[in-house]
Amino acid sequence: MSSEHSFDIVSKLDMQEMDNAIRQAEREISTRFDFKGTKTEITLEKDKLIIISDDEYKLKSVLDILQSKMVKRGVSLKHLEYGKIEPAAGGTVRQTVNLRQGIDQEHAKKINTLIRESKLKVKSQTQGDQVRVSGKSKDDLQAVIRLLREANLPIELQFVNMR
């Protein structure tokens, strides 16, 4: 058995669940009375959503429906980064919602600082869009996981590859 234990901190969005949540939201919108005859659509592109509706009120309703479907499917709302609402063709409004994945440099620094300040006997290092934490004691690694869950960071974190 190795003397070093480690795990990775990642921020990944389950695109299959996201797609399912979008399909469910579209189905609900198509059956709701207040959306009959409106130009409302949700489009999923590679790493962003484009939501189009008749006015801001309906756009906010579409977002509420989508968010409720995401929560029911276990997709964190922290993955959504909202753009501003802008006018679109045909008297409609459009909003772009970026889907955030991976840990950017700024958040990786914050995570590393939190781990360092905890005074636990672990090492952390940034590897691309994830952070690897290693140490001799599994208890220390579990303490780091607890610390980061309680830190309430603005990004969703998953803890994988525990060895």
PDB file of C-alpha atoms in Angstrom:
ATOM      1  CA  MET A   1       0.000   0.000   0.000  1.00  0.00           C
ATOM      2  CA  SER A   2       1.335   3.445  -0.858  1.00  0.00           C
ATOM      3  CA  SER A   3       2.115   5.889   1.919  1.00  0.00           C
ATOM      4  CA  GLU A   4       0.659   8.867  -0.013  1.00  0.00           C
ATOM      5  CA  HIS A   5      -3.089   9.210  -0.477  1.00  0.00           C
ATOM      6  CA  SER A   6      -4.630  11.726  -2.869  1.00  0.00           C
ATOM      7  CA  PHE A   7      -7.799  12.941  -4.544  1.00  0.00           C
ATOM      8  CA  ASP A   8      -8.716  15.437  -7.252  1.00  0.00           C
ATOM      9  CA  ILE A   9     -11.025  18.421  -6.924  1.00  0.00           C
ATOM     10  CA  VAL A  10     -12.929  19.028 -10.161  1.00  0.00           C
ATOM     11  CA  SER A  11     -15.921  21.034 -11.348  1.00  0.00           C
ATOM     12  CA  LYS A  12     -17.716  19.053 -14.042  1.00  0.00           C
ATOM     13  CA  LEU A  13     -21.219  19.503 -15.415  1.00  0.00           C
ATOM     14  CA  ASP A  14     -23.103  16.332 -16.355  1.00  0.00           C
ATOM     15  CA  MET A  15     -24.155  17.361 -19.879  1.00  0.00           C
ATOM     16  CA  GLN A  16     -26.569  14.416 -20.213  1.00  0.00           C
ATOM     17  CA  GLU A  17     -28.495  15.527 -17.123  1.00  0.00           C
ATOM     18  CA  MET A  18     -28.355  19.149 -18.340  1.00  0.00           C
ATOM     19  CA  ASP A  19     -29.805  18.087 -21.699  1.00  0.00           C
ATOM     20  CA  ASN A  20     -32.549  16.106 -19.918  1.00  0.00           C
ATOM     21  CA  ALA A  21     -33.422  19.149 -17.769  1.00  0.00           C
ATOM     22  CA  ILE A  22     -33.663  21.326 -20.912  1.00  0.00           C
ATOM     23  CA  ARG A  23     -35.933  18.790 -22.646  1.00  0.00           C
ATOM     24  CA  GLN A  24     -38.202  18.595 -19.578  1.00  0.00           C
ATOM     25  CA  ALA A  25     -38.363  22.405 -19.381  1.00  0.00           C
ATOM     26  CA  GLU A  26     -39.252  22.619 -23.094  1.00  0.00           C
ATOM     27  CA  ARG A  27     -41.998  20.023 -22.593  1.00  0.00           C
ATOM     28  CA  GLU A  28     -43.471  21.971 -19.673  1.00  0.00           C
ATOM     29  CA  ILE A  29     -43.297  25.270 -21.610  1.00  0.00           C
ATOM     30  CA  SER A  30     -45.100  23.714 -24.586  1.00  0.00           C
ATOM     31  CA  THR A  31     -48.011  22.616 -22.365  1.00  0.00           C
ATOM     32  CA  ARG A  32     -48.377  25.751 -20.216  1.00  0.00           C
ATOM     33  CA  PHE A  33     -51.261  28.079 -20.994  1.00  0.00           C
ATOM     34  CA  ASP A  34     -49.280  31.298 -20.425  1.00  0.00           C
ATOM     35  CA  PHE A  35     -46.761  30.262 -23.125  1.00  0.00           C
ATOM     36  CA  LYS A  36     -49.315  29.373 -25.832  1.00  0.00           C
ATOM     37  CA  GLY A  37     -48.534  31.233 -29.060  1.00  0.00           C
ATOM     38  CA  THR A  38     -45.241  32.698 -27.830  1.00  0.00           C
ATOM     39  CA  LYS A  39     -41.831  32.503 -29.454  1.00  0.00           C
ATOM     40  CA  THR A  40     -40.065  30.791 -26.566  1.00  0.00           C
ATOM     41  CA  GLU A  41     -37.103  28.490 -27.074  1.00  0.00           C
ATOM     42  CA  ILE A  42     -34.086  27.129 -25.231  1.00  0.00           C
ATOM     43  CA  THR A  43     -31.058  26.294 -27.381  1.00  0.00           C
ATOM     44  CA  LEU A  44     -28.056  24.364 -26.053  1.00  0.00           C
ATOM     45  CA  GLU A  45     -24.807  25.114 -27.852  1.00  0.00           C
ATOM     46  CA  LYS A  46     -21.425  23.671 -26.923  1.00  0.00           C
ATOM     47  CA  ASP A  47     -20.929  25.465 -23.598  1.00  0.00           C
ATOM     48  CA  LYS A  48     -23.812  27.915 -23.427  1.00  0.00           C
ATOM     49  CA  LEU A  49     -27.586  28.171 -23.409  1.00  0.00           C
ATOM     50  CA  ILE A  50     -29.480  30.727 -25.465  1.00  0.00           C
ATOM     51  CA  ILE A  51     -32.942  31.479 -24.147  1.00  0.00           C
ATOM     52  CA  ILE A  52     -35.353  33.491 -26.319  1.00  0.00           C
ATOM     53  CA  SER A  53     -38.822  34.657 -25.306  1.00  0.00           C
ATOM     54  CA  ASP A  54     -41.380  37.396 -26.019  1.00  0.00           C
ATOM     55  CA  ASP A  55     -40.545  39.649 -23.055  1.00  0.00           C
ATOM     56  CA  GLU A  56     -38.425  39.784 -19.898  1.00  0.00           C
ATOM     57  CA  TYR A  57     -41.209  38.440 -17.691  1.00  0.00           C
ATOM     58  CA  LYS A  58     -41.632  35.306 -19.818  1.00  0.00           C
ATOM     59  CA  LEU A  59     -37.840  34.925 -20.052  1.00  0.00           C
ATOM     60  CA  LYS A  60     -37.580  34.932 -16.261  1.00  0.00           C
ATOM     61  CA  SER A  61     -40.395  32.350 -16.111  1.00  0.00           C
ATOM     62  CA  VAL A  62     -38.486  30.130 -18.556  1.00  0.00           C
ATOM     63  CA  LEU A  63     -35.373  30.442 -16.375  1.00  0.00           C
ATOM     64  CA  ASP A  64     -37.397  29.491 -13.277  1.00  0.00           C
ATOM     65  CA  ILE A  65     -38.769  26.405 -15.029  1.00  0.00           C
ATOM     66  CA  LEU A  66     -35.291  25.409 -16.256  1.00  0.00           C
ATOM     67  CA  GLN A  67     -33.732  25.918 -12.810  1.00  0.00           C
ATOM     68  CA  SER A  68     -36.411  23.804 -11.120  1.00  0.00           C
ATOM     69  CA  LYS A  69     -35.820  20.989 -13.628  1.00  0.00           C
ATOM     70  CA  MET A  70     -32.046  21.230 -13.079  1.00  0.00           C
ATOM     71  CA  VAL A  71     -32.453  20.979  -9.308  1.00  0.00           C
ATOM     72  CA  LYS A  72     -34.760  17.958  -9.649  1.00  0.00           C
ATOM     73  CA  ARG A  73     -32.140  16.243 -11.828  1.00  0.00           C
ATOM     74  CA  GLY A  74     -29.309  17.017  -9.398  1.00  0.00           C
ATOM     75  CA  VAL A  75     -27.528  19.612 -11.583  1.00  0.00           C
ATOM     76  CA  SER A  76     -26.110  22.482  -9.525  1.00  0.00           C
ATOM     77  CA  LEU A  77     -27.210  26.020 -10.376  1.00  0.00           C
ATOM     78  CA  LYS A  78     -23.627  27.161  -9.682  1.00  0.00           C
ATOM     79  CA  HIS A  79     -22.739  25.971 -13.193  1.00  0.00           C
ATOM     80  CA  LEU A  80     -24.849  28.774 -14.710  1.00  0.00           C
ATOM     81  CA  GLU A  81     -23.326  32.182 -15.440  1.00  0.00           C
ATOM     82  CA  TYR A  82     -25.994  34.607 -16.652  1.00  0.00           C
ATOM     83  CA  GLY A  83     -25.401  37.157 -19.389  1.00  0.00           C
ATOM     84  CA  LYS A  84     -27.436  40.323 -19.754  1.00  0.00           C
ATOM     85  CA  ILE A  85     -30.884  40.354 -21.324  1.00  0.00           C
ATOM     86  CA  GLU A  86     -30.770  41.934 -24.794  1.00  0.00           C
ATOM     87  CA  PRO A  87     -33.358  42.648 -27.492  1.00  0.00           C
ATOM     88  CA  ALA A  88     -33.505  40.138 -30.360  1.00  0.00           C
ATOM     89  CA  ALA A  89     -35.209  39.952 -33.762  1.00  0.00           C
ATOM     90  CA  GLY A  90     -38.991  40.024 -34.045  1.00  0.00           C
ATOM     91  CA  GLY A  91     -39.625  41.927 -30.810  1.00  0.00           C
ATOM     92  CA  THR A  92     -38.235  39.165 -28.617  1.00  0.00           C
ATOM     93  CA  VAL A  93     -35.564  39.207 -25.912  1.00  0.00           C
ATOM     94  CA  ARG A  94     -32.570  36.904 -25.601  1.00  0.00           C
ATOM     95  CA  GLN A  95     -30.301  35.894 -22.756  1.00  0.00           C
ATOM     96  CA  THR A  96     -27.101  33.894 -23.018  1.00  0.00           C
ATOM     97  CA  VAL A  97     -26.281  31.639 -20.076  1.00  0.00           C
ATOM     98  CA  ASN A  98     -22.737  30.271 -20.021  1.00  0.00           C
ATOM     99  CA  LEU A  99     -22.227  26.786 -18.615  1.00  0.00           C
ATOM    100  CA  ARG A 100     -19.244  26.883 -16.275  1.00  0.00           C
ATOM    101  CA  GLN A 101     -16.999  23.811 -16.132  1.00  0.00           C
ATOM    102  CA  GLY A 102     -13.544  23.285 -14.713  1.00  0.00           C
ATOM    103  CA  ILE A 103     -11.777  25.270 -12.031  1.00  0.00           C
ATOM    104  CA  ASP A 104     -10.278  28.505 -13.361  1.00  0.00           C
ATOM    105  CA  GLN A 105      -6.971  29.899 -12.026  1.00  0.00           C
ATOM    106  CA  GLU A 106      -8.633  32.394  -9.683  1.00  0.00           C
ATOM    107  CA  HIS A 107     -10.758  29.741  -7.928  1.00  0.00           C
ATOM    108  CA  ALA A 108      -7.853  27.257  -7.900  1.00  0.00           C
ATOM    109  CA  LYS A 109      -5.750  29.862  -6.040  1.00  0.00           C
ATOM    110  CA  LYS A 110      -8.562  30.404  -3.550  1.00  0.00           C
ATOM    111  CA  ILE A 111      -8.882  26.628  -2.966  1.00  0.00           C
ATOM    112  CA  ASN A 112      -5.111  26.236  -2.518  1.00  0.00           C
ATOM    113  CA  THR A 113      -5.062  29.174  -0.067  1.00  0.00           C
ATOM    114  CA  LEU A 114      -7.935  27.700   1.961  1.00  0.00           C
ATOM    115  CA  ILE A 115      -6.137  24.349   2.161  1.00  0.00           C
ATOM    116  CA  ARG A 116      -2.830  25.998   3.145  1.00  0.00           C
ATOM    117  CA  GLU A 117      -4.482  28.135   5.851  1.00  0.00           C
ATOM    118  CA  SER A 118      -6.184  25.077   7.371  1.00  0.00           C
ATOM    119  CA  LYS A 119      -2.759  23.923   8.675  1.00  0.00           C
ATOM    120  CA  LEU A 120      -3.536  20.310   7.699  1.00  0.00           C
ATOM    121  CA  LYS A 121      -0.596  18.161   6.646  1.00  0.00           C
ATOM    122  CA  VAL A 122      -1.525  17.985   2.970  1.00  0.00           C
ATOM    123  CA  LYS A 123      -0.154  19.360  -0.295  1.00  0.00           C
ATOM    124  CA  SER A 124      -2.299  20.831  -3.044  1.00  0.00           C
ATOM    125  CA  GLN A 125      -1.358  21.699  -6.591  1.00  0.00           C
ATOM    126  CA  THR A 126      -3.242  22.966  -9.618  1.00  0.00           C
ATOM    127  CA  GLN A 127      -3.245  20.654 -12.654  1.00  0.00           C
ATOM    128  CA  GLY A 128      -5.006  22.305 -15.571  1.00  0.00           C
ATOM    129  CA  ASP A 129      -8.650  22.751 -14.597  1.00  0.00           C
ATOM    130  CA  GLN A 130      -8.464  20.609 -11.454  1.00  0.00           C
ATOM    131  CA  VAL A 131      -6.654  20.615  -8.113  1.00  0.00           C
ATOM    132  CA  ARG A 132      -4.878  17.545  -6.692  1.00  0.00           C
ATOM    133  CA  VAL A 133      -4.605  17.191  -2.928  1.00  0.00           C
ATOM    134  CA  SER A 134      -2.237  14.615  -1.426  1.00  0.00           C
ATOM    135  CA  GLY A 135      -1.188  13.682   2.068  1.00  0.00           C
ATOM    136  CA  LYS A 136      -0.205  10.767   4.308  1.00  0.00           C
ATOM    137  CA  SER A 137      -3.427  10.619   6.321  1.00  0.00           C
ATOM    138  CA  LYS A 138      -6.837   9.838   4.825  1.00  0.00           C
ATOM    139  CA  ASP A 139      -8.382  11.699   7.770  1.00  0.00           C
ATOM    140  CA  ASP A 140      -6.595  14.896   6.702  1.00  0.00           C
ATOM    141  CA  LEU A 141      -7.889  14.457   3.156  1.00  0.00           C
ATOM    142  CA  GLN A 142     -11.433  14.009   4.454  1.00  0.00           C
ATOM    143  CA  ALA A 143     -10.963  17.135   6.590  1.00  0.00           C
ATOM    144  CA  VAL A 144     -10.011  19.056   3.409  1.00  0.00           C
ATOM    145  CA  ILE A 145     -13.191  17.824   1.687  1.00  0.00           C
ATOM    146  CA  ARG A 146     -15.257  18.959   4.689  1.00  0.00           C
ATOM    147  CA  LEU A 147     -13.470  22.322   4.741  1.00  0.00           C
ATOM    148  CA  LEU A 148     -14.156  22.975   1.033  1.00  0.00           C
ATOM    149  CA  ARG A 149     -17.809  21.923   1.303  1.00  0.00           C
ATOM    150  CA  GLU A 150     -18.297  24.367   4.178  1.00  0.00           C
ATOM    151  CA  ALA A 151     -16.402  27.162   2.365  1.00  0.00           C
ATOM    152  CA  ASN A 152     -19.428  27.799   0.097  1.00  0.00           C
ATOM    153  CA  LEU A 153     -17.390  28.655  -2.999  1.00  0.00           C
ATOM    154  CA  PRO A 154     -19.178  30.156  -6.047  1.00  0.00           C
ATOM    155  CA  ILE A 155     -18.387  27.047  -8.129  1.00  0.00           C
ATOM    156  CA  GLU A 156     -19.647  23.478  -7.755  1.00  0.00           C
ATOM    157  CA  LEU A 157     -16.926  21.057  -6.612  1.00  0.00           C
ATOM    158  CA  GLN A 158     -16.705  17.280  -6.920  1.00  0.00           C
ATOM    159  CA  PHE A 159     -14.085  15.132  -5.232  1.00  0.00           C
ATOM    160  CA  VAL A 160     -12.860  12.242  -7.395  1.00  0.00           C
ATOM    161  CA  ASN A 161     -10.035   9.670  -7.699  1.00  0.00           C
ATOM    162  CA  MET A 162      -9.616   9.065  -3.960  1.00  0.00           C
ATOM    163  CA  ARG A 163      -6.575   6.791  -3.663  1.00  0.00           C
TER     164      ARG A 163
END
